[in-house]
PDB file of C-alpha atoms and ligand atoms in Angstrom:
ATOM      1  CA  UNK A   1     -56.051  63.224 -36.203  1.00 50.00           C
ATOM      2  CA  UNK A   2     -54.180  62.374 -33.014  1.00 66.00           C
ATOM      3  CA  UNK A   3     -52.452  59.031 -33.101  1.00 91.00           C
ATOM      4  CA  UNK A   4     -52.225  56.609 -30.204  1.00 96.00           C
ATOM      5  CA  UNK A   5     -49.051  56.407 -28.117  1.00 98.00           C
ATOM      6  CA  UNK A   6     -49.504  52.634 -28.021  1.00 97.00           C
ATOM      7  CA  UNK A   7     -49.489  52.411 -31.828  1.00 96.00           C
ATOM      8  CA  UNK A   8     -46.370  54.573 -31.911  1.00 98.00           C
ATOM      9  CA  UNK A   9     -44.647  52.410 -29.291  1.00 98.00           C
ATOM     10  CA  UNK A  10     -45.541  49.254 -31.244  1.00 97.00           C
ATOM     11  CA  UNK A  11     -44.098  50.774 -34.430  1.00 97.00           C
ATOM     12  CA  UNK A  12     -40.829  51.561 -32.620  1.00 98.00           C
ATOM     13  CA  UNK A  13     -40.708  48.015 -31.220  1.00 98.00           C
ATOM     14  CA  UNK A  14     -41.261  46.613 -34.705  1.00 98.00           C
ATOM     15  CA  UNK A  15     -38.668  48.842 -36.406  1.00 98.00           C
ATOM     16  CA  UNK A  16     -35.869  46.455 -37.257  1.00 98.00           C
ATOM     17  CA  UNK A  17     -32.793  48.271 -38.503  1.00 98.00           C
ATOM     18  CA  UNK A  18     -29.987  50.170 -36.808  1.00 98.00           C
ATOM     19  CA  UNK A  19     -31.168  53.277 -38.684  1.00 98.00           C
ATOM     20  CA  UNK A  20     -34.940  52.880 -38.376  1.00 98.00           C
ATOM     21  CA  UNK A  21     -35.380  52.053 -34.678  1.00 98.00           C
ATOM     22  CA  UNK A  22     -33.510  55.055 -33.237  1.00 98.00           C
ATOM     23  CA  UNK A  23     -34.840  57.419 -35.934  1.00 98.00           C
ATOM     24  CA  UNK A  24     -38.453  56.416 -35.324  1.00 98.00           C
ATOM     25  CA  UNK A  25     -37.882  56.501 -31.562  1.00 98.00           C
ATOM     26  CA  UNK A  26     -36.621  60.088 -31.686  1.00 98.00           C
ATOM     27  CA  UNK A  27     -39.470  61.102 -34.014  1.00 98.00           C
ATOM     28  CA  UNK A  28     -42.149  59.508 -31.827  1.00 98.00           C
ATOM     29  CA  UNK A  29     -40.695  60.983 -28.631  1.00 98.00           C
ATOM     30  CA  UNK A  30     -40.779  64.414 -30.282  1.00 98.00           C
ATOM     31  CA  UNK A  31     -44.371  63.860 -31.440  1.00 98.00           C
ATOM     32  CA  UNK A  32     -45.336  62.853 -27.891  1.00 98.00           C
ATOM     33  CA  UNK A  33     -43.661  65.972 -26.479  1.00 97.00           C
ATOM     34  CA  UNK A  34     -45.725  68.073 -28.919  1.00 97.00           C
ATOM     35  CA  UNK A  35     -48.904  66.435 -27.619  1.00 96.00           C
ATOM     36  CA  UNK A  36     -49.578  64.587 -30.859  1.00 97.00           C
ATOM     37  CA  UNK A  37     -49.787  61.090 -29.340  1.00 97.00           C
ATOM     38  CA  UNK A  38     -52.724  60.396 -27.076  1.00 96.00           C
ATOM     39  CA  UNK A  39     -52.804  57.748 -24.346  1.00 96.00           C
ATOM     40  CA  UNK A  40     -55.961  55.684 -24.907  1.00 92.00           C
ATOM     41  CA  UNK A  41     -57.804  55.188 -21.620  1.00 88.00           C
ATOM     42  CA  UNK A  42     -59.685  51.972 -22.276  1.00 86.00           C
ATOM     43  CA  UNK A  43     -57.388  50.031 -24.598  1.00 89.00           C
ATOM     44  CA  UNK A  44     -57.009  46.446 -23.366  1.00 90.00           C
ATOM     45  CA  UNK A  45     -53.434  45.406 -22.543  1.00 91.00           C
ATOM     46  CA  UNK A  46     -51.595  43.185 -25.019  1.00 94.00           C
ATOM     47  CA  UNK A  47     -52.059  39.483 -24.263  1.00 90.00           C
ATOM     48  CA  UNK A  48     -48.638  38.322 -25.337  1.00 92.00           C
ATOM     49  CA  UNK A  49     -45.150  39.549 -25.940  1.00 92.00           C
ATOM     50  CA  UNK A  50     -43.302  39.060 -29.175  1.00 93.00           C
ATOM     51  CA  UNK A  51     -39.721  39.640 -30.167  1.00 94.00           C
ATOM     52  CA  UNK A  52     -39.168  43.230 -31.303  1.00 98.00           C
ATOM     53  CA  UNK A  53     -37.745  44.038 -34.717  1.00 98.00           C
ATOM     54  CA  UNK A  54     -34.020  43.403 -34.930  1.00 97.00           C
ATOM     55  CA  UNK A  55     -31.461  43.703 -37.686  1.00 97.00           C
ATOM     56  CA  UNK A  56     -30.266  40.390 -39.193  1.00 96.00           C
ATOM     57  CA  UNK A  57     -26.979  40.986 -37.408  1.00 97.00           C
ATOM     58  CA  UNK A  58     -25.748  40.931 -34.655  1.00 98.00           C
ATOM     59  CA  UNK A  59     -26.087  37.195 -34.334  1.00 95.00           C
ATOM     60  CA  UNK A  60     -27.512  36.390 -30.895  1.00 95.00           C
ATOM     61  CA  UNK A  61     -25.536  33.777 -28.985  1.00 94.00           C
ATOM     62  CA  UNK A  62     -25.373  32.438 -25.451  1.00 94.00           C
ATOM     63  CA  UNK A  63     -23.452  34.878 -23.203  1.00 90.00           C
ATOM     64  CA  UNK A  64     -20.796  32.227 -22.531  1.00 90.00           C
ATOM     65  CA  UNK A  65     -20.054  32.061 -26.275  1.00 91.00           C
ATOM     66  CA  UNK A  66     -19.084  35.727 -26.406  1.00 92.00           C
ATOM     67  CA  UNK A  67     -15.307  36.144 -26.518  1.00 89.00           C
ATOM     68  CA  UNK A  68     -13.791  38.232 -23.750  1.00 86.00           C
ATOM     69  CA  UNK A  69     -11.446  40.839 -25.137  1.00 85.00           C
ATOM     70  CA  UNK A  70      -9.350  43.448 -23.410  1.00 86.00           C
ATOM     71  CA  UNK A  71      -9.308  47.129 -24.294  1.00 86.00           C
ATOM     72  CA  UNK A  72      -5.680  46.988 -25.385  1.00 85.00           C
ATOM     73  CA  UNK A  73      -6.348  46.520 -29.110  1.00 92.00           C
ATOM     74  CA  UNK A  74      -8.602  48.519 -31.427  1.00 93.00           C
ATOM     75  CA  UNK A  75     -10.518  45.303 -32.064  1.00 94.00           C
ATOM     76  CA  UNK A  76     -11.110  44.838 -28.333  1.00 95.00           C
ATOM     77  CA  UNK A  77     -12.216  48.404 -27.894  1.00 96.00           C
ATOM     78  CA  UNK A  78     -14.559  48.181 -30.896  1.00 97.00           C
ATOM     79  CA  UNK A  79     -16.051  44.976 -29.441  1.00 97.00           C
ATOM     80  CA  UNK A  80     -16.639  46.768 -26.135  1.00 97.00           C
ATOM     81  CA  UNK A  81     -18.321  49.746 -27.825  1.00 97.00           C
ATOM     82  CA  UNK A  82     -20.434  47.284 -29.813  1.00 98.00           C
ATOM     83  CA  UNK A  83     -21.489  45.505 -26.613  1.00 97.00           C
ATOM     84  CA  UNK A  84     -22.637  48.783 -25.051  1.00 97.00           C
ATOM     85  CA  UNK A  85     -24.369  49.816 -28.291  1.00 98.00           C
ATOM     86  CA  UNK A  86     -26.241  46.506 -28.204  1.00 98.00           C
ATOM     87  CA  UNK A  87     -27.387  47.249 -24.641  1.00 98.00           C
ATOM     88  CA  UNK A  88     -28.681  50.634 -25.809  1.00 98.00           C
ATOM     89  CA  UNK A  89     -30.454  49.080 -28.810  1.00 98.00           C
ATOM     90  CA  UNK A  90     -32.224  46.695 -26.431  1.00 98.00           C
ATOM     91  CA  UNK A  91     -32.885  49.517 -23.995  1.00 98.00           C
ATOM     92  CA  UNK A  92     -34.978  51.307 -26.652  1.00 98.00           C
ATOM     93  CA  UNK A  93     -37.161  48.201 -26.905  1.00 98.00           C
ATOM     94  CA  UNK A  94     -37.367  47.802 -23.131  1.00 98.00           C
ATOM     95  CA  UNK A  95     -38.530  51.397 -22.715  1.00 98.00           C
ATOM     96  CA  UNK A  96     -41.063  51.167 -25.550  1.00 98.00           C
ATOM     97  CA  UNK A  97     -42.338  47.868 -24.195  1.00 98.00           C
ATOM     98  CA  UNK A  98     -42.997  49.544 -20.821  1.00 98.00           C
ATOM     99  CA  UNK A  99     -44.901  52.307 -22.638  1.00 98.00           C
ATOM    100  CA  UNK A 100     -46.809  49.799 -24.747  1.00 98.00           C
ATOM    101  CA  UNK A 101     -47.595  47.013 -22.296  1.00 97.00           C
ATOM    102  CA  UNK A 102     -48.533  48.545 -18.962  1.00 97.00           C
ATOM    103  CA  UNK A 103     -51.878  50.302 -19.264  1.00 95.00           C
ATOM    104  CA  UNK A 104     -54.158  52.207 -16.965  1.00 94.00           C
ATOM    105  CA  UNK A 105     -51.083  53.843 -15.432  1.00 96.00           C
ATOM    106  CA  UNK A 106     -50.815  57.561 -14.558  1.00 97.00           C
ATOM    107  CA  UNK A 107     -49.768  59.609 -17.630  1.00 96.00           C
ATOM    108  CA  UNK A 108     -46.419  60.382 -15.944  1.00 98.00           C
ATOM    109  CA  UNK A 109     -45.527  56.699 -16.238  1.00 98.00           C
ATOM    110  CA  UNK A 110     -45.770  56.846 -20.005  1.00 98.00           C
ATOM    111  CA  UNK A 111     -43.981  60.190 -20.155  1.00 98.00           C
ATOM    112  CA  UNK A 112     -41.085  58.760 -18.127  1.00 98.00           C
ATOM    113  CA  UNK A 113     -40.575  55.751 -20.404  1.00 98.00           C
ATOM    114  CA  UNK A 114     -40.944  57.760 -23.602  1.00 98.00           C
ATOM    115  CA  UNK A 115     -38.154  59.982 -22.260  1.00 98.00           C
ATOM    116  CA  UNK A 116     -36.060  56.897 -21.487  1.00 98.00           C
ATOM    117  CA  UNK A 117     -36.617  55.525 -25.022  1.00 98.00           C
ATOM    118  CA  UNK A 118     -35.513  58.885 -26.404  1.00 98.00           C
ATOM    119  CA  UNK A 119     -32.312  58.854 -24.288  1.00 98.00           C
ATOM    120  CA  UNK A 120     -31.513  55.271 -25.312  1.00 98.00           C
ATOM    121  CA  UNK A 121     -31.849  56.152 -29.002  1.00 98.00           C
ATOM    122  CA  UNK A 122     -29.339  58.978 -28.523  1.00 98.00           C
ATOM    123  CA  UNK A 123     -26.996  56.687 -26.595  1.00 98.00           C
ATOM    124  CA  UNK A 124     -27.186  54.107 -29.377  1.00 98.00           C
ATOM    125  CA  UNK A 125     -26.526  56.686 -32.088  1.00 98.00           C
ATOM    126  CA  UNK A 126     -23.515  58.119 -30.218  1.00 98.00           C
ATOM    127  CA  UNK A 127     -21.976  54.673 -29.741  1.00 98.00           C
ATOM    128  CA  UNK A 128     -22.704  53.583 -33.284  1.00 98.00           C
ATOM    129  CA  UNK A 129     -21.012  56.713 -34.645  1.00 98.00           C
ATOM    130  CA  UNK A 130     -17.984  55.975 -32.444  1.00 98.00           C
ATOM    131  CA  UNK A 131     -17.950  52.353 -33.614  1.00 98.00           C
ATOM    132  CA  UNK A 132     -17.845  53.550 -37.204  1.00 98.00           C
ATOM    133  CA  UNK A 133     -14.721  55.541 -36.380  1.00 98.00           C
ATOM    134  CA  UNK A 134     -13.144  52.155 -35.699  1.00 97.00           C
ATOM    135  CA  UNK A 135     -14.253  50.990 -39.162  1.00 98.00           C
ATOM    136  CA  UNK A 136     -16.964  48.792 -37.629  1.00 98.00           C
ATOM    137  CA  UNK A 137     -20.732  48.970 -37.403  1.00 98.00           C
ATOM    138  CA  UNK A 138     -23.566  47.633 -35.291  1.00 98.00           C
ATOM    139  CA  UNK A 139     -23.956  43.961 -36.137  1.00 98.00           C
ATOM    140  CA  UNK A 140     -20.261  43.249 -36.696  1.00 98.00           C
ATOM    141  CA  UNK A 141     -19.836  41.373 -33.399  1.00 97.00           C
ATOM    142  CA  UNK A 142     -22.010  38.719 -31.766  1.00 97.00           C
ATOM    143  CA  UNK A 143     -24.319  39.695 -28.905  1.00 97.00           C
ATOM    144  CA  UNK A 144     -26.689  38.080 -26.422  1.00 95.00           C
ATOM    145  CA  UNK A 145     -30.413  38.421 -25.782  1.00 95.00           C
ATOM    146  CA  UNK A 146     -30.415  38.608 -21.971  1.00 93.00           C
ATOM    147  CA  UNK A 147     -32.064  42.010 -21.707  1.00 95.00           C
ATOM    148  CA  UNK A 148     -35.045  41.157 -23.846  1.00 97.00           C
ATOM    149  CA  UNK A 149     -35.420  37.824 -22.065  1.00 96.00           C
ATOM    150  CA  UNK A 150     -35.960  39.751 -18.815  1.00 96.00           C
ATOM    151  CA  UNK A 151     -38.667  41.779 -20.568  1.00 97.00           C
ATOM    152  CA  UNK A 152     -40.392  38.527 -21.521  1.00 97.00           C
ATOM    153  CA  UNK A 153     -40.136  37.095 -18.013  1.00 97.00           C
ATOM    154  CA  UNK A 154     -41.689  40.226 -16.469  1.00 97.00           C
ATOM    155  CA  UNK A 155     -44.286  40.991 -19.158  1.00 97.00           C
ATOM    156  CA  UNK A 156     -47.142  39.899 -16.908  1.00 96.00           C
ATOM    157  CA  UNK A 157     -46.215  42.102 -13.954  1.00 97.00           C
ATOM    158  CA  UNK A 158     -45.422  45.830 -13.981  1.00 98.00           C
ATOM    159  CA  UNK A 159     -44.053  45.676 -10.443  1.00 98.00           C
ATOM    160  CA  UNK A 160     -41.549  42.948 -11.358  1.00 98.00           C
ATOM    161  CA  UNK A 161     -40.630  44.773 -14.571  1.00 98.00           C
ATOM    162  CA  UNK A 162     -39.815  47.993 -12.728  1.00 98.00           C
ATOM    163  CA  UNK A 163     -37.794  46.090 -10.147  1.00 98.00           C
ATOM    164  CA  UNK A 164     -35.783  43.971 -12.539  1.00 97.00           C
ATOM    165  CA  UNK A 165     -35.187  45.977 -15.673  1.00 97.00           C
ATOM    166  CA  UNK A 166     -34.324  49.477 -14.408  1.00 98.00           C
ATOM    167  CA  UNK A 167     -33.390  48.637 -10.806  1.00 97.00           C
ATOM    168  CA  UNK A 168     -31.312  45.551 -11.577  1.00 97.00           C
ATOM    169  CA  UNK A 169     -30.136  45.578 -15.189  1.00 96.00           C
ATOM    170  CA  UNK A 170     -29.828  49.321 -15.796  1.00 97.00           C
ATOM    171  CA  UNK A 171     -28.496  49.822 -12.258  1.00 97.00           C
ATOM    172  CA  UNK A 172     -25.684  47.394 -13.098  1.00 96.00           C
ATOM    173  CA  UNK A 173     -24.573  49.924 -15.715  1.00 97.00           C
ATOM    174  CA  UNK A 174     -24.216  52.533 -12.969  1.00 98.00           C
ATOM    175  CA  UNK A 175     -21.854  50.182 -11.114  1.00 97.00           C
ATOM    176  CA  UNK A 176     -19.585  49.161 -13.976  1.00 96.00           C
ATOM    177  CA  UNK A 177     -19.382  52.283 -16.152  1.00 97.00           C
ATOM    178  CA  UNK A 178     -17.032  54.323 -13.894  1.00 97.00           C
ATOM    179  CA  UNK A 179     -14.419  51.540 -14.094  1.00 96.00           C
ATOM    180  CA  UNK A 180     -14.698  51.461 -17.900  1.00 96.00           C
ATOM    181  CA  UNK A 181     -14.251  55.230 -17.994  1.00 97.00           C
ATOM    182  CA  UNK A 182     -11.057  54.990 -15.933  1.00 97.00           C
ATOM    183  CA  UNK A 183      -9.596  52.336 -18.269  1.00 96.00           C
ATOM    184  CA  UNK A 184     -10.502  54.200 -21.441  1.00 96.00           C
ATOM    185  CA  UNK A 185      -9.152  57.465 -20.104  1.00 97.00           C
ATOM    186  CA  UNK A 186      -5.855  55.740 -19.299  1.00 96.00           C
ATOM    187  CA  UNK A 187      -5.737  54.646 -22.950  1.00 94.00           C
ATOM    188  CA  UNK A 188      -6.359  58.232 -24.072  1.00 95.00           C
ATOM    189  CA  UNK A 189      -9.734  57.370 -25.642  1.00 96.00           C
ATOM    190  CA  UNK A 190     -11.429  60.599 -24.661  1.00 97.00           C
ATOM    191  CA  UNK A 191     -14.101  60.369 -27.363  1.00 98.00           C
ATOM    192  CA  UNK A 192     -15.489  57.130 -25.897  1.00 98.00           C
ATOM    193  CA  UNK A 193     -15.084  58.475 -22.351  1.00 98.00           C
ATOM    194  CA  UNK A 194     -17.252  61.471 -23.195  1.00 98.00           C
ATOM    195  CA  UNK A 195     -20.029  59.235 -24.511  1.00 98.00           C
ATOM    196  CA  UNK A 196     -19.913  56.963 -21.451  1.00 98.00           C
ATOM    197  CA  UNK A 197     -20.032  59.974 -19.127  1.00 98.00           C
ATOM    198  CA  UNK A 198     -23.192  61.209 -20.860  1.00 98.00           C
ATOM    199  CA  UNK A 199     -24.720  57.749 -20.632  1.00 98.00           C
ATOM    200  CA  UNK A 200     -23.838  57.331 -16.953  1.00 98.00           C
ATOM    201  CA  UNK A 201     -25.378  60.695 -16.074  1.00 97.00           C
ATOM    202  CA  UNK A 202     -28.600  59.958 -17.930  1.00 98.00           C
ATOM    203  CA  UNK A 203     -28.928  56.373 -16.734  1.00 98.00           C
ATOM    204  CA  UNK A 204     -29.243  57.613 -13.151  1.00 98.00           C
ATOM    205  CA  UNK A 205     -32.569  59.152 -14.191  1.00 98.00           C
ATOM    206  CA  UNK A 206     -33.683  55.884 -15.802  1.00 98.00           C
ATOM    207  CA  UNK A 207     -33.028  53.890 -12.647  1.00 98.00           C
ATOM    208  CA  UNK A 208     -34.696  56.661 -10.623  1.00 98.00           C
ATOM    209  CA  UNK A 209     -37.807  56.315 -12.802  1.00 98.00           C
ATOM    210  CA  UNK A 210     -37.713  52.584 -12.121  1.00 98.00           C
ATOM    211  CA  UNK A 211     -37.491  53.241  -8.373  1.00 98.00           C
ATOM    212  CA  UNK A 212     -40.409  55.672  -8.526  1.00 98.00           C
ATOM    213  CA  UNK A 213     -42.707  53.280 -10.362  1.00 98.00           C
ATOM    214  CA  UNK A 214     -41.568  50.265  -8.380  1.00 98.00           C
ATOM    215  CA  UNK A 215     -42.557  52.074  -5.188  1.00 98.00           C
ATOM    216  CA  UNK A 216     -45.798  53.204  -6.791  1.00 98.00           C
ATOM    217  CA  UNK A 217     -46.714  49.558  -7.523  1.00 98.00           C
ATOM    218  CA  UNK A 218     -45.694  48.455  -4.025  1.00 98.00           C
ATOM    219  CA  UNK A 219     -47.769  51.169  -2.372  1.00 98.00           C
ATOM    220  CA  UNK A 220     -50.799  50.367  -4.475  1.00 98.00           C
ATOM    221  CA  UNK A 221     -50.526  46.669  -3.620  1.00 98.00           C
ATOM    222  CA  UNK A 222     -49.607  47.212   0.065  1.00 98.00           C
ATOM    223  CA  UNK A 223     -46.250  45.469  -0.411  1.00 98.00           C
ATOM    224  CA  UNK A 224     -43.101  46.225   1.589  1.00 98.00           C
ATOM    225  CA  UNK A 225     -40.667  47.271  -1.167  1.00 97.00           C
ATOM    226  CA  UNK A 226     -37.292  46.188   0.243  1.00 97.00           C
ATOM    227  CA  UNK A 227     -38.217  42.619   1.152  1.00 97.00           C
ATOM    228  CA  UNK A 228     -40.133  42.158  -2.102  1.00 97.00           C
ATOM    229  CA  UNK A 229     -37.176  43.432  -4.123  1.00 97.00           C
ATOM    230  CA  UNK A 230     -34.901  40.813  -2.570  1.00 96.00           C
ATOM    231  CA  UNK A 231     -37.501  38.117  -3.283  1.00 97.00           C
ATOM    232  CA  UNK A 232     -37.717  39.222  -6.911  1.00 97.00           C
ATOM    233  CA  UNK A 233     -33.940  39.150  -7.218  1.00 96.00           C
ATOM    234  CA  UNK A 234     -33.859  35.545  -6.033  1.00 95.00           C
ATOM    235  CA  UNK A 235     -36.756  34.575  -8.259  1.00 96.00           C
ATOM    236  CA  UNK A 236     -35.636  36.208 -11.527  1.00 95.00           C
ATOM    237  CA  UNK A 237     -32.051  37.323 -11.277  1.00 93.00           C
ATOM    238  CA  UNK A 238     -30.009  35.153  -8.976  1.00 88.00           C
ATOM    239  CA  UNK A 239     -26.309  35.743  -9.539  1.00 88.00           C
ATOM    240  CA  UNK A 240     -26.915  39.016 -11.385  1.00 89.00           C
ATOM    241  CA  UNK A 241     -26.045  41.343  -8.503  1.00 92.00           C
ATOM    242  CA  UNK A 242     -22.321  42.054  -8.144  1.00 93.00           C
ATOM    243  CA  UNK A 243     -20.164  44.183  -5.888  1.00 92.00           C
ATOM    244  CA  UNK A 244     -18.945  46.859  -5.745  1.00 94.00           C
ATOM    245  CA  UNK A 245     -21.932  49.183  -6.047  1.00 97.00           C
ATOM    246  CA  UNK A 246     -21.737  52.761  -7.249  1.00 98.00           C
ATOM    247  CA  UNK A 247     -23.287  53.943  -3.998  1.00 97.00           C
ATOM    248  CA  UNK A 248     -23.516  57.606  -4.912  1.00 98.00           C
ATOM    249  CA  UNK A 249     -25.297  56.935  -8.218  1.00 98.00           C
ATOM    250  CA  UNK A 250     -27.585  54.331  -6.670  1.00 98.00           C
ATOM    251  CA  UNK A 251     -28.596  56.731  -3.894  1.00 98.00           C
ATOM    252  CA  UNK A 252     -29.436  59.343  -6.534  1.00 98.00           C
ATOM    253  CA  UNK A 253     -31.407  56.675  -8.384  1.00 98.00           C
ATOM    254  CA  UNK A 254     -33.749  55.956  -5.480  1.00 98.00           C
ATOM    255  CA  UNK A 255     -32.035  53.202  -3.517  1.00 98.00           C
ATOM    256  CA  UNK A 256     -31.523  53.966   0.171  1.00 95.00           C
ATOM    257  CA  UNK A 257     -28.532  53.156   2.350  1.00 96.00           C
ATOM    258  CA  UNK A 258     -30.227  50.484   4.416  1.00 94.00           C
ATOM    259  CA  UNK A 259     -31.467  48.799   1.249  1.00 95.00           C
ATOM    260  CA  UNK A 260     -28.011  48.927  -0.358  1.00 96.00           C
ATOM    261  CA  UNK A 261     -26.554  47.370   2.778  1.00 94.00           C
ATOM    262  CA  UNK A 262     -28.909  44.409   2.607  1.00 92.00           C
ATOM    263  CA  UNK A 263     -28.372  44.044  -1.158  1.00 95.00           C
ATOM    264  CA  UNK A 264     -24.602  44.051  -0.697  1.00 93.00           C
ATOM    265  CA  UNK A 265     -25.015  41.083   1.628  1.00 89.00           C
ATOM    266  CA  UNK A 266     -26.672  39.192  -1.271  1.00 85.00           C
ATOM    267  CA  UNK A 267     -24.319  40.351  -4.030  1.00 87.00           C
ATOM    268  CA  UNK A 268     -21.599  38.139  -5.437  1.00 79.00           C
TER     269      UNK A 268
HETATM  270 FE1  FE2 B   1     -28.797  54.082 -22.217  1.00 55.12          FE
HETATM  271 FE1  FE2 B   2     -31.282  53.406 -19.684  1.00 55.12          FE
END
């Protein structure tokens, strides 16, 4: 019997350990690729959003309570790798929530976000393995819940979700990762550099998927995408946009030059 993609997505959201969530994500993405998970046509959308499964640790704290550490010590580098691993753990949930929540979409929408979930699981596993080489594991440092909070704020609106999660939060990764790579390379940490280079390359496609579906929503609703994007930024994410931008990556990810110019004027 063919299972439902929505049931599979819910199971991945509910998976709560650092082993189970990526393992189930990879298994469900493979099952979807084999055509074993059907997209129900008439299933009503979920009425609410609940916290996905999480391990007992990391402890979630306010971002201002997270210590800032440099890369100079092994402890600082491990904390950095942990912070990125935490982003990837959340990114699995964000991708599955897009699959699960937004219904009546073209099948390509679901295929895109299943692929993103799959990539995020690989990113998490790569970073977790690297963290273990430092004698640490996922959960050993505190983390914050900002990514999932954006999922909650945009749960009612697929257009806002596509604008704010991939095109703001994931796009921020495109901007900051090259600088991290330069610092880590200078320290001779080529193993971490290699992982970040893989992530950076694949995240361009995630933001591009966000751009595609953001425009799709705008077209369907007769909304001018650039002006609406700036409105959404002010409404949901003021202070989140920072210079400098990774212009090349953002252009590949579906921003255009005129748009980047007007966003730069708003960025802090
Ligand atoms: Fe990722
Ligand atoms: Fe991503």
